[in-house]
GROMACS .gro file of N, CA, C and O in nm:
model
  336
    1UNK      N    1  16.105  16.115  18.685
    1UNK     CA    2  16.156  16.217  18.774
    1UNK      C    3  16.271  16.163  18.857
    1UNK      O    4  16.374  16.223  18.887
    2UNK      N    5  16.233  16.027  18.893
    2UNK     CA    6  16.348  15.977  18.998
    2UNK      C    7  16.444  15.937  18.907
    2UNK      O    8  16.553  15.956  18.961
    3UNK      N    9  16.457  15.896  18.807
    3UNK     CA   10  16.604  15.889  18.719
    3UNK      C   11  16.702  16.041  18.685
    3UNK      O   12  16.824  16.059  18.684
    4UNK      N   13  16.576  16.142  18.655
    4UNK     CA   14  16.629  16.279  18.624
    4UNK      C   15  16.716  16.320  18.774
    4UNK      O   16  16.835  16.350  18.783
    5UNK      N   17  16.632  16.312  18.865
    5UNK     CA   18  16.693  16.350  19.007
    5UNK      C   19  16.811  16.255  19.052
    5UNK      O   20  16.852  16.315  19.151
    6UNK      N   21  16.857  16.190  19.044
    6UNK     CA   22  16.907  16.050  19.046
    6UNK      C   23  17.060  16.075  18.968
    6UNK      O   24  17.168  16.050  19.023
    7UNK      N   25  17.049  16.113  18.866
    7UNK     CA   26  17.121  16.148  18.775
    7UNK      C   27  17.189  16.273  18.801
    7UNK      O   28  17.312  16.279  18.790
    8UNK      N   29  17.123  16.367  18.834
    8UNK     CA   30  17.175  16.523  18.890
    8UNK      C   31  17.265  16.491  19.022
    8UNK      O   32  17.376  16.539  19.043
    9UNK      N   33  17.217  16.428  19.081
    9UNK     CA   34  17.297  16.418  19.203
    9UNK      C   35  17.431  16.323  19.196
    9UNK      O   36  17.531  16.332  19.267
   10UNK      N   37  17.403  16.229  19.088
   10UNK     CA   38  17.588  16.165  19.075
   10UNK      C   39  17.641  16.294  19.025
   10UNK      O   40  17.713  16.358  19.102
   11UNK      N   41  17.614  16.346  18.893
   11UNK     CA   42  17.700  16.435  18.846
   11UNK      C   43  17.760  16.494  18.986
   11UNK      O   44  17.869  16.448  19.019
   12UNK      N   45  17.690  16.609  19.084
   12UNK     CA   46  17.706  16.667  19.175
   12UNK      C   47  17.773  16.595  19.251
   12UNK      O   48  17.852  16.673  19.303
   13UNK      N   49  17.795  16.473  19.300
   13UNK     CA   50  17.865  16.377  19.395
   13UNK      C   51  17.981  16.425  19.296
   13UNK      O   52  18.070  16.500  19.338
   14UNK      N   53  17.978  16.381  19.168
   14UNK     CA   54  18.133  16.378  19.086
   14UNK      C   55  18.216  16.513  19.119
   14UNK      O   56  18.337  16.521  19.138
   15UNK      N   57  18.144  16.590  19.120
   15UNK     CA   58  18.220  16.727  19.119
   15UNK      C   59  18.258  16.795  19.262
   15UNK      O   60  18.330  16.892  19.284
   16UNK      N   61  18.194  16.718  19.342
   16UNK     CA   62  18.233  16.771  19.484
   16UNK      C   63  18.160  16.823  19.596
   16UNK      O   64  18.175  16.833  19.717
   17UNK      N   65  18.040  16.861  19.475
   17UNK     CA   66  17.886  16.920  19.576
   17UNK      C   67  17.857  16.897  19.657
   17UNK      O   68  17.802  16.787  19.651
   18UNK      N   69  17.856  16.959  19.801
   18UNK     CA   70  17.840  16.920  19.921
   18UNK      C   71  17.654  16.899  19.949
   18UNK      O   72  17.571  16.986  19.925
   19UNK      N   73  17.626  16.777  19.999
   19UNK     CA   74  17.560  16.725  20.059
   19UNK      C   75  17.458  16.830  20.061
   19UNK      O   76  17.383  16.825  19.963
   20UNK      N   77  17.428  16.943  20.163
   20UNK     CA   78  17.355  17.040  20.207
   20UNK      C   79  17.303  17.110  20.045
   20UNK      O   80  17.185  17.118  20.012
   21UNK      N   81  17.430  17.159  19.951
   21UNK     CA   82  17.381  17.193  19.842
   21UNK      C   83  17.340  17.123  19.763
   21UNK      O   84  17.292  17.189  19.671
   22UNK      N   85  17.329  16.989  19.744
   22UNK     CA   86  17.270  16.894  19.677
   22UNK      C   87  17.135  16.892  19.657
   22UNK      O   88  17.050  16.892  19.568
   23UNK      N   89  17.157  16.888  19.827
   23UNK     CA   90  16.997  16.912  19.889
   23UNK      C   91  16.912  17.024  19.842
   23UNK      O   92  16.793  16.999  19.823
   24UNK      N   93  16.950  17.124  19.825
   24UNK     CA   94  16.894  17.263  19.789
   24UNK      C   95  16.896  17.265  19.656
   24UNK      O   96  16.785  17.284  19.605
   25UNK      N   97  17.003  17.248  19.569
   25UNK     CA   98  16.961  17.246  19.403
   25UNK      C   99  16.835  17.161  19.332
   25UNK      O  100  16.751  17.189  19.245
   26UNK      N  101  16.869  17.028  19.424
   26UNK     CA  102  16.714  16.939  19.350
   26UNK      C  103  16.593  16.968  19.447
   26UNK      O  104  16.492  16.898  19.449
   27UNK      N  105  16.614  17.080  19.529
   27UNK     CA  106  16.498  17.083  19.604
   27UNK      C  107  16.425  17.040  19.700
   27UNK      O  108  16.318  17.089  19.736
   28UNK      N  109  16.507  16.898  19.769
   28UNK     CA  110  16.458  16.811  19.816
   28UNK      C  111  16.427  16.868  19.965
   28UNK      O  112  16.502  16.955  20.010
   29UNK      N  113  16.350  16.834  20.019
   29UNK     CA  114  16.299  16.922  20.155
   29UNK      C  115  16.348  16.819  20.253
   29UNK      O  116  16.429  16.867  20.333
   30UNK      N  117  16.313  16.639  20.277
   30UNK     CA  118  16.322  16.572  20.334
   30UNK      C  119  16.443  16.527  20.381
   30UNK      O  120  16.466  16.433  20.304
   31UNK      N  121  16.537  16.533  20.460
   31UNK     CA  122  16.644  16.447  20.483
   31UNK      C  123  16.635  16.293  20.428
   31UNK      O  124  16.711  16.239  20.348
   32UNK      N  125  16.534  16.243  20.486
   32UNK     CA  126  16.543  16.088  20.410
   32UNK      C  127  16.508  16.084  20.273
   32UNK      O  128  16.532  15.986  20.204
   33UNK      N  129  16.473  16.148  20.247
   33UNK     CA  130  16.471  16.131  20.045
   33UNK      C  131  16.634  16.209  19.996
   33UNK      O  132  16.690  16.214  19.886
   34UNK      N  133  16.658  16.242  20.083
   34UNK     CA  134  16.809  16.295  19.987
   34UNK      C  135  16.868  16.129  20.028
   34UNK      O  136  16.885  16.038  19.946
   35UNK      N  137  16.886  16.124  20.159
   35UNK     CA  138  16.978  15.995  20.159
   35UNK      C  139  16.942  15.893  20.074
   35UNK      O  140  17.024  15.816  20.023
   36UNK      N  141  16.782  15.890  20.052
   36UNK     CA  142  16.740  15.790  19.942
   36UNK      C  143  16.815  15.791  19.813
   36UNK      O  144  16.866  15.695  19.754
   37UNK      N  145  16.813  15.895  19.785
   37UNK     CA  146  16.873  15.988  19.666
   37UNK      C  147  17.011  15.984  19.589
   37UNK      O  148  17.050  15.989  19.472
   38UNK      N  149  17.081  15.970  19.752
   38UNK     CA  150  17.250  16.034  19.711
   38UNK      C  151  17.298  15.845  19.760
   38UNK      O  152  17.418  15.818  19.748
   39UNK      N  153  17.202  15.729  19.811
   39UNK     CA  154  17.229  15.585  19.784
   39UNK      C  155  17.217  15.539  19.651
   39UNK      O  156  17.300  15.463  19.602
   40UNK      N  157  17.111  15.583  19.587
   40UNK     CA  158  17.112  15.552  19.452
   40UNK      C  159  17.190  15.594  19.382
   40UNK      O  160  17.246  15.499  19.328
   41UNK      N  161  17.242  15.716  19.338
   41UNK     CA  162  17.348  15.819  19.322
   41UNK      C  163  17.446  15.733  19.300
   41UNK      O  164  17.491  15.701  19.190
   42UNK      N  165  17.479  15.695  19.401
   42UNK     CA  166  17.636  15.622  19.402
   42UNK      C  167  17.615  15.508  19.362
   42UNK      O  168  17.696  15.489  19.271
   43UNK      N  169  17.547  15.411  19.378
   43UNK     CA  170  17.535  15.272  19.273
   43UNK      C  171  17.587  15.249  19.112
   43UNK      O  172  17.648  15.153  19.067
   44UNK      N  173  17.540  15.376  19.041
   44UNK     CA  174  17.551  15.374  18.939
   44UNK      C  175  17.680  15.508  18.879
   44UNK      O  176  17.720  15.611  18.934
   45UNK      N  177  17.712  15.448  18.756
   45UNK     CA  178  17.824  15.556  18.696
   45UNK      C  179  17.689  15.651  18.656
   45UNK      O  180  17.567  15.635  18.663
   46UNK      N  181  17.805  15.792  18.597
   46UNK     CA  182  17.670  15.877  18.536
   46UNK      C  183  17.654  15.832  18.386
   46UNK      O  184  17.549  15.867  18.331
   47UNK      N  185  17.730  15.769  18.323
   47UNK     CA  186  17.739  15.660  18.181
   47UNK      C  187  17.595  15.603  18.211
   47UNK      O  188  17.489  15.625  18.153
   48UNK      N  189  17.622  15.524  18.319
   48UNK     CA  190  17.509  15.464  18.277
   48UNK      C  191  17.320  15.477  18.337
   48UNK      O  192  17.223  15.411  18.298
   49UNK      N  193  17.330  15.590  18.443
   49UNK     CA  194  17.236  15.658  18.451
   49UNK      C  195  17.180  15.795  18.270
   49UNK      O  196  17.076  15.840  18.220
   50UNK      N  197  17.312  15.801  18.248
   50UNK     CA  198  17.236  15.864  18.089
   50UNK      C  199  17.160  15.763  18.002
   50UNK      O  200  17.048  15.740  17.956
   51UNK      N  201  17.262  15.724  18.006
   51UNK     CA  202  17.149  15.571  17.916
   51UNK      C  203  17.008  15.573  17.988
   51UNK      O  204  16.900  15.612  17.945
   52UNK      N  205  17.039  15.526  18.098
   52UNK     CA  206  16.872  15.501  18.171
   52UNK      C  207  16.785  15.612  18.098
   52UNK      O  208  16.675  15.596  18.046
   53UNK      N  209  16.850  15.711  18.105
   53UNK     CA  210  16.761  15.875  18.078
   53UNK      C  211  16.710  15.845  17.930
   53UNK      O  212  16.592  15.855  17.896
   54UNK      N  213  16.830  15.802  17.835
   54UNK     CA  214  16.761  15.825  17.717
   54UNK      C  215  16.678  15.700  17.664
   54UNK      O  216  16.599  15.697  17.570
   55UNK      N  217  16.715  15.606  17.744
   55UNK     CA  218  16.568  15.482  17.730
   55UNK      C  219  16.493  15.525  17.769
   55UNK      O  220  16.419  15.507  17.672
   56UNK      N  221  16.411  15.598  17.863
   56UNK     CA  222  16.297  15.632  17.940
   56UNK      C  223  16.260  15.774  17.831
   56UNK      O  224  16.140  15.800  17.837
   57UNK      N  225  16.313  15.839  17.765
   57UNK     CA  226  16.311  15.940  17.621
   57UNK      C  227  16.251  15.876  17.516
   57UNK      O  228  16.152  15.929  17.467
   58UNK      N  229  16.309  15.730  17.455
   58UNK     CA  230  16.297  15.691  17.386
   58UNK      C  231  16.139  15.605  17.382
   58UNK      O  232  16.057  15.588  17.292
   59UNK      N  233  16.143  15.571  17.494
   59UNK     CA  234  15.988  15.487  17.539
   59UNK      C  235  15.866  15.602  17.558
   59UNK      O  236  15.753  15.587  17.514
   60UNK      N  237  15.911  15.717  17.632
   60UNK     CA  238  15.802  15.832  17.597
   60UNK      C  239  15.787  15.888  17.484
   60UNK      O  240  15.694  15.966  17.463
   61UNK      N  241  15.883  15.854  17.387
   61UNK     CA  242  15.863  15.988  17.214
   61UNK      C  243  15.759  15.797  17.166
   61UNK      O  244  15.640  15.825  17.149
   62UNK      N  245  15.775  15.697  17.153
   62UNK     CA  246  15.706  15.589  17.134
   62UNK      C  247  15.552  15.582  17.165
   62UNK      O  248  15.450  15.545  17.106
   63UNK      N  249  15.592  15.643  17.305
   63UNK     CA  250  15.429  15.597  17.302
   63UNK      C  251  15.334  15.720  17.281
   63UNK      O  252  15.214  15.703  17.262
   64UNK      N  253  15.399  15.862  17.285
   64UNK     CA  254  15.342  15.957  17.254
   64UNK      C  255  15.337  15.976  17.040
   64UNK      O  256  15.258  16.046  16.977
   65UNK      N  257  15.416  15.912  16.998
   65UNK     CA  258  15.402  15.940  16.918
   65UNK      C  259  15.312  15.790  16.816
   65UNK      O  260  15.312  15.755  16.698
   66UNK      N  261  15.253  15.745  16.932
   66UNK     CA  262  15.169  15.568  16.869
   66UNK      C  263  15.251  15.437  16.813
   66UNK      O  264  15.204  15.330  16.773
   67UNK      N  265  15.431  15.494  16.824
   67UNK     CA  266  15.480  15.407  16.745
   67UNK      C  267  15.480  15.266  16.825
   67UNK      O  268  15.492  15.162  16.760
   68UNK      N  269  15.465  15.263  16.967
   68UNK     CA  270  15.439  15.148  17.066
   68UNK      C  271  15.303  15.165  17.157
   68UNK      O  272  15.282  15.263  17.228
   69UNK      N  273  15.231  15.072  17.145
   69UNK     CA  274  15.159  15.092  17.267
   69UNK      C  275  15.206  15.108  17.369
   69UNK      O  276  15.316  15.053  17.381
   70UNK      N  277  15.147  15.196  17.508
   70UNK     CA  278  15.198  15.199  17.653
   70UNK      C  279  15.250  15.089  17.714
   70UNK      O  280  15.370  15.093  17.740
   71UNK      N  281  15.184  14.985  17.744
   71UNK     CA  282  15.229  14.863  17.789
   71UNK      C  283  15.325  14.797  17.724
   71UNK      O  284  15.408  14.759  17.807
   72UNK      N  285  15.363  14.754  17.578
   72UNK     CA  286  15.448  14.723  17.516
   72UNK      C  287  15.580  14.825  17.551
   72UNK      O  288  15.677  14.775  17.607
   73UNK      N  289  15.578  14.963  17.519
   73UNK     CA  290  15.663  15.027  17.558
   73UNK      C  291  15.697  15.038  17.657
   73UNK      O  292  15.806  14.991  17.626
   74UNK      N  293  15.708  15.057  17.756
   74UNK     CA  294  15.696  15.014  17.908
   74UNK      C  295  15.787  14.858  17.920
   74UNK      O  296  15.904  14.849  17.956
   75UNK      N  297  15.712  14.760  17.886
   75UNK     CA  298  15.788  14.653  17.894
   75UNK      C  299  15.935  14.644  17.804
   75UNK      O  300  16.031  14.574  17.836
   76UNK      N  301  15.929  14.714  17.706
   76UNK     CA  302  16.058  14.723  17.619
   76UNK      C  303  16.128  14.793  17.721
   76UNK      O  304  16.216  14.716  17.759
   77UNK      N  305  16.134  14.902  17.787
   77UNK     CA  306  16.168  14.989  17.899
   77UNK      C  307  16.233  14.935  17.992
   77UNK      O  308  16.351  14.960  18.017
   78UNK      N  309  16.147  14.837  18.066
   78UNK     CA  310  16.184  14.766  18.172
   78UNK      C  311  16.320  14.680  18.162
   78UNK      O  312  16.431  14.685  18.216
   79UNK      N  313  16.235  14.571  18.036
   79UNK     CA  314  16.357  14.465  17.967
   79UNK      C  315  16.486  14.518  17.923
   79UNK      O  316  16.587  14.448  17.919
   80UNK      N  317  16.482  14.656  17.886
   80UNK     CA  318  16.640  14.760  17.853
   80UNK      C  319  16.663  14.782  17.975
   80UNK      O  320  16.780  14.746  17.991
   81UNK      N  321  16.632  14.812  18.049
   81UNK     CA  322  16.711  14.871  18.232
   81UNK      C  323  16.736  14.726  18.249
   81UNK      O  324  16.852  14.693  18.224
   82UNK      N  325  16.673  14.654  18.278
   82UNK     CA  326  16.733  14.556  18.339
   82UNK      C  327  16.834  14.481  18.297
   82UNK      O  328  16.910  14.432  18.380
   83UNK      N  329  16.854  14.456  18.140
   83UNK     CA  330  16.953  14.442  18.080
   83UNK      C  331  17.115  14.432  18.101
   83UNK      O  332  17.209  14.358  18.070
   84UNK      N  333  17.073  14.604  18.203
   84UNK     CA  334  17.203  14.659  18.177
   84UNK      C  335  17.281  14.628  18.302
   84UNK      O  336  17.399  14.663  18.311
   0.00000   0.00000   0.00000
């Protein structure tokens, strides 16, 4: 969830989305979880928050589909984010 949300909000930083509507599209109720939000946001390009997205895709169709155990997958997961 926090990569999906994470991800929505660079795009939205990219395009101009003001702060307040940021806040309201992902729903976020808290002031300090947006700022949590829109710090992470900016760390990363949205290049490479997609990636994040489709490793964390790729490790759930794995373990839902038996081709990795949870823990193995997971650690393959980890070892790819950090990678990068």
């Amino acid at each position: 969830r926090q990569v999906r949300m994470v991800t929505l909000a660079r795009d939205m930083i990219g395009r101009g989305v003001s702060q307040s509507e940021i806040q309201s599209r992902l729903g976020i109720k808290h002031d300090f979880v947006l700022r949590k939000t829109l710090i992470q946001a900016r760390r990363h390009t949205i290049g490479r928050l997609k990636e994040s997205y489709r490793l964390l895709l790729e490790a759930d169709i794995a373990m839902k589909t038996s081709r990795l155990e949870p823990d193995l997958a997971l650690s393959v997961l980890v070892e790819s984010l950090a990678c990068r």
